[in-house]
């Protein structure tokens, strides 16, 4: 269920809002089937660098795009939306814009509202005319076009509805859908949001310039009801809902229905090391532990299908490692691992491996047990601990200073189709909780960040890909901060009459292309 319908202000729990935002709104760009950047609300753009080294995009908006009330999309809608995002709960996500740093700093120190508004006027988003938008970034960013396709705080907001309205009226606009508001650009708009009943009712938007791709005999689904239910599987069996996630890896081992479907995610599940705690403070020990893991055996039989890996970047991602680059990263080499681990001081104590408690689409318990068994064959003892407070426990520090765990397991999912989204977690300000910023006086992390900065600013795709490959080699190979295990998939069931209903590679329910087949009725129900 969403936490807000206000896509510009957003919410720290933004992942929960994506299915609705992606169904009702659109970005300047969109992703093709091969994850390449394609035109979206913008039919074309030019990308230049000004005399100060700033990257400037000039977007030419489609003239046929209209909001759900029939009013035209304008460049002013982006200016209003992005300025609102710079005052929202995820405003740091807008930091790449020229002038954003000033606006963010003023808000952090509680500057007067007039000063903040004046700074927002100077931010690098400008309506040149009704259909031309100029965006200036503080520095070149190779991921920008991919981000604006998928990160919904970059979507436009209906300026005619929001400009000049007091904050209370704007909150009411998004909190109480009615009279066709909030406006939408996508194939659906929100008609009703029942917080108590945990239901959202979407209705088809006939004004959309992005209708689902209808085949002969197909029609758009006029109504979609999204609901949260603990008995979704039972409702599906009774024909009460038409789509349900299969969120239990354990149940998938017992029963695999004929209508079971799988979506490969742009995601990686990995084992992380506490690099501050001996003997894991030595990169050669971490590399040996990574080489001790037989990823194929770890995943065998746990899911209908699995994609074991020794690399961080999923293979479908633009800029992913080549086979040659992947071969340079630690992979299963039991004899070399056993030799490297033999007699290592500190490995005479059990290593504490923590993971998230509960059953989900990642079979964490089984993977943890198999890791412990594989490392035991190398003479390394591991104790397992499932935690309901996993995030807090990973961050918890001991009285001596270092964090209290030795190993933890975690899934990292991409927010957009670019290598940058997988690397930001492991930067100095990222929430990796591995302590690797302390390694070798911080030199490896500084080198890693320089490679990322160079890749982010490199306009040539081939050169950028090479820089990201080098960054991955520092993180996963040389320093072995993490040991990738597999790229997860999401499983779900859907009625045959629902066409185009899917899960996207970012793990969000995809409603944009949904339509009803010839036998479809007048409604479709979806239960997460």
PDB file of N, CA and C in Angstrom, residues 145-177:
ATOM      1  N   UNK A 145      19.766  10.349 -17.392  1.00  0.00           N
ATOM      2  CA  UNK A 145      18.636   9.987 -18.242  1.00  0.00           C
ATOM      3  C   UNK A 145      17.967   8.699 -17.779  1.00  0.00           C
ATOM      4  N   UNK A 146      18.737   7.770 -17.215  1.00  0.00           N
ATOM      5  CA  UNK A 146      18.150   6.544 -16.678  1.00  0.00           C
ATOM      6  C   UNK A 146      17.368   6.826 -15.398  1.00  0.00           C
ATOM      7  N   UNK A 147      17.864   7.746 -14.588  1.00  0.00           N
ATOM      8  CA  UNK A 147      17.178   8.063 -13.328  1.00  0.00           C
ATOM      9  C   UNK A 147      15.824   8.713 -13.575  1.00  0.00           C
ATOM     10  N   UNK A 148      15.771   9.677 -14.502  1.00  0.00           N
ATOM     11  CA  UNK A 148      14.503  10.386 -14.693  1.00  0.00           C
ATOM     12  C   UNK A 148      13.445   9.487 -15.323  1.00  0.00           C
ATOM     13  N   UNK A 149      13.855   8.348 -15.867  1.00  0.00           N
ATOM     14  CA  UNK A 149      12.878   7.393 -16.392  1.00  0.00           C
ATOM     15  C   UNK A 149      12.132   6.690 -15.274  1.00  0.00           C
ATOM     16  N   UNK A 150      12.801   6.433 -14.167  1.00  0.00           N
ATOM     17  CA  UNK A 150      12.235   5.525 -13.177  1.00  0.00           C
ATOM     18  C   UNK A 150      12.026   6.133 -11.799  1.00  0.00           C
ATOM     19  N   UNK A 151      12.808   7.116 -11.406  1.00  0.00           N
ATOM     20  CA  UNK A 151      12.690   7.687 -10.059  1.00  0.00           C
ATOM     21  C   UNK A 151      11.604   8.751 -10.096  1.00  0.00           C
ATOM     22  N   UNK A 152      10.490   8.486  -9.424  1.00  0.00           N
ATOM     23  CA  UNK A 152       9.279   9.259  -9.690  1.00  0.00           C
ATOM     24  C   UNK A 152       9.297  10.689  -9.157  1.00  0.00           C
ATOM     25  N   UNK A 153      10.223  11.065  -8.269  1.00  0.00           N
ATOM     26  CA  UNK A 153      10.254  12.465  -7.849  1.00  0.00           C
ATOM     27  C   UNK A 153      10.678  13.379  -9.001  1.00  0.00           C
ATOM     28  N   UNK A 154      11.194  12.809 -10.088  1.00  0.00           N
ATOM     29  CA  UNK A 154      11.542  13.591 -11.273  1.00  0.00           C
ATOM     30  C   UNK A 154      10.359  13.721 -12.243  1.00  0.00           C
ATOM     31  N   UNK A 155       9.221  13.163 -11.903  1.00  0.00           N
ATOM     32  CA  UNK A 155       8.067  13.279 -12.779  1.00  0.00           C
ATOM     33  C   UNK A 155       7.450  14.679 -12.623  1.00  0.00           C
ATOM     34  N   UNK A 156       6.760  15.167 -13.647  1.00  0.00           N
ATOM     35  CA  UNK A 156       6.160  16.512 -13.554  1.00  0.00           C
ATOM     36  C   UNK A 156       4.957  16.510 -12.614  1.00  0.00           C
ATOM     37  N   UNK A 157       4.608  17.692 -12.129  1.00  0.00           N
ATOM     38  CA  UNK A 157       3.417  17.873 -11.297  1.00  0.00           C
ATOM     39  C   UNK A 157       2.502  18.886 -11.977  1.00  0.00           C
ATOM     40  N   UNK A 158       1.180  18.730 -11.852  1.00  0.00           N
ATOM     41  CA  UNK A 158       0.252  19.633 -12.550  1.00  0.00           C
ATOM     42  C   UNK A 158       0.295  21.040 -11.967  1.00  0.00           C
ATOM     43  N   UNK A 159       1.065  21.916 -12.593  1.00  0.00           N
ATOM     44  CA  UNK A 159       1.285  23.263 -12.068  1.00  0.00           C
ATOM     45  C   UNK A 159      -0.023  24.029 -11.897  1.00  0.00           C
ATOM     46  N   UNK A 160      -0.946  23.884 -12.847  1.00  0.00           N
ATOM     47  CA  UNK A 160      -2.203  24.632 -12.781  1.00  0.00           C
ATOM     48  C   UNK A 160      -3.010  24.264 -11.542  1.00  0.00           C
ATOM     49  N   UNK A 161      -2.870  23.025 -11.070  1.00  0.00           N
ATOM     50  CA  UNK A 161      -3.596  22.587  -9.875  1.00  0.00           C
ATOM     51  C   UNK A 161      -2.893  22.984  -8.587  1.00  0.00           C
ATOM     52  N   UNK A 162      -1.567  23.114  -8.611  1.00  0.00           N
ATOM     53  CA  UNK A 162      -0.803  23.219  -7.367  1.00  0.00           C
ATOM     54  C   UNK A 162      -0.213  24.595  -7.101  1.00  0.00           C
ATOM     55  N   UNK A 163       0.158  25.339  -8.139  1.00  0.00           N
ATOM     56  CA  UNK A 163       0.825  26.627  -7.909  1.00  0.00           C
ATOM     57  C   UNK A 163      -0.089  27.598  -7.170  1.00  0.00           C
ATOM     58  N   UNK A 164       0.480  28.246  -6.160  1.00  0.00           N
ATOM     59  CA  UNK A 164      -0.262  29.249  -5.414  1.00  0.00           C
ATOM     60  C   UNK A 164      -1.186  28.701  -4.357  1.00  0.00           C
ATOM     61  N   UNK A 165      -1.295  27.372  -4.250  1.00  0.00           N
ATOM     62  CA  UNK A 165      -2.169  26.780  -3.240  1.00  0.00           C
ATOM     63  C   UNK A 165      -1.437  26.700  -1.897  1.00  0.00           C
ATOM     64  N   UNK A 166      -2.129  26.940  -0.790  1.00  0.00           N
ATOM     65  CA  UNK A 166      -1.498  26.759   0.525  1.00  0.00           C
ATOM     66  C   UNK A 166      -1.166  25.294   0.769  1.00  0.00           C
ATOM     67  N   UNK A 167      -0.211  25.063   1.663  1.00  0.00           N
ATOM     68  CA  UNK A 167       0.255  23.696   1.926  1.00  0.00           C
ATOM     69  C   UNK A 167      -0.883  22.769   2.315  1.00  0.00           C
ATOM     70  N   UNK A 168      -1.819  23.252   3.107  1.00  0.00           N
ATOM     71  CA  UNK A 168      -2.924  22.397   3.554  1.00  0.00           C
ATOM     72  C   UNK A 168      -3.781  21.951   2.376  1.00  0.00           C
ATOM     73  N   UNK A 169      -4.027  22.859   1.433  1.00  0.00           N
ATOM     74  CA  UNK A 169      -4.833  22.511   0.262  1.00  0.00           C
ATOM     75  C   UNK A 169      -4.109  21.504  -0.624  1.00  0.00           C
ATOM     76  N   UNK A 170      -2.776  21.635  -0.735  1.00  0.00           N
ATOM     77  CA  UNK A 170      -1.996  20.689  -1.537  1.00  0.00           C
ATOM     78  C   UNK A 170      -2.018  19.313  -0.889  1.00  0.00           C
ATOM     79  N   UNK A 171      -1.867  19.269   0.436  1.00  0.00           N
ATOM     80  CA  UNK A 171      -1.935  17.964   1.125  1.00  0.00           C
ATOM     81  C   UNK A 171      -3.296  17.313   0.898  1.00  0.00           C
ATOM     82  N   UNK A 172      -4.358  18.100   0.981  1.00  0.00           N
ATOM     83  CA  UNK A 172      -5.704  17.569   0.780  1.00  0.00           C
ATOM     84  C   UNK A 172      -5.876  17.059  -0.647  1.00  0.00           C
ATOM     85  N   UNK A 173      -5.262  17.727  -1.602  1.00  0.00           N
ATOM     86  CA  UNK A 173      -5.331  17.337  -3.015  1.00  0.00           C
ATOM     87  C   UNK A 173      -4.838  15.906  -3.205  1.00  0.00           C
ATOM     88  N   UNK A 174      -3.745  15.565  -2.530  1.00  0.00           N
ATOM     89  CA  UNK A 174      -3.168  14.227  -2.694  1.00  0.00           C
ATOM     90  C   UNK A 174      -3.744  13.206  -1.698  1.00  0.00           C
ATOM     91  N   UNK A 175      -4.141  13.657  -0.541  1.00  0.00           N
ATOM     92  CA  UNK A 175      -4.591  12.712   0.486  1.00  0.00           C
ATOM     93  C   UNK A 175      -6.023  12.238   0.280  1.00  0.00           C
ATOM     94  N   UNK A 176      -6.854  13.037  -0.435  1.00  0.00           N
ATOM     95  CA  UNK A 176      -8.275  12.695  -0.586  1.00  0.00           C
ATOM     96  C   UNK A 176      -8.653  12.738  -2.066  1.00  0.00           C
ATOM     97  N   UNK A 177      -8.302  11.686  -2.813  1.00  0.00           N
ATOM     98  CA  UNK A 177      -8.639  11.673  -4.244  1.00  0.00           C
ATOM     99  C   UNK A 177     -10.143  11.865  -4.466  1.00  0.00           C
TER     100      UNK A 177
END
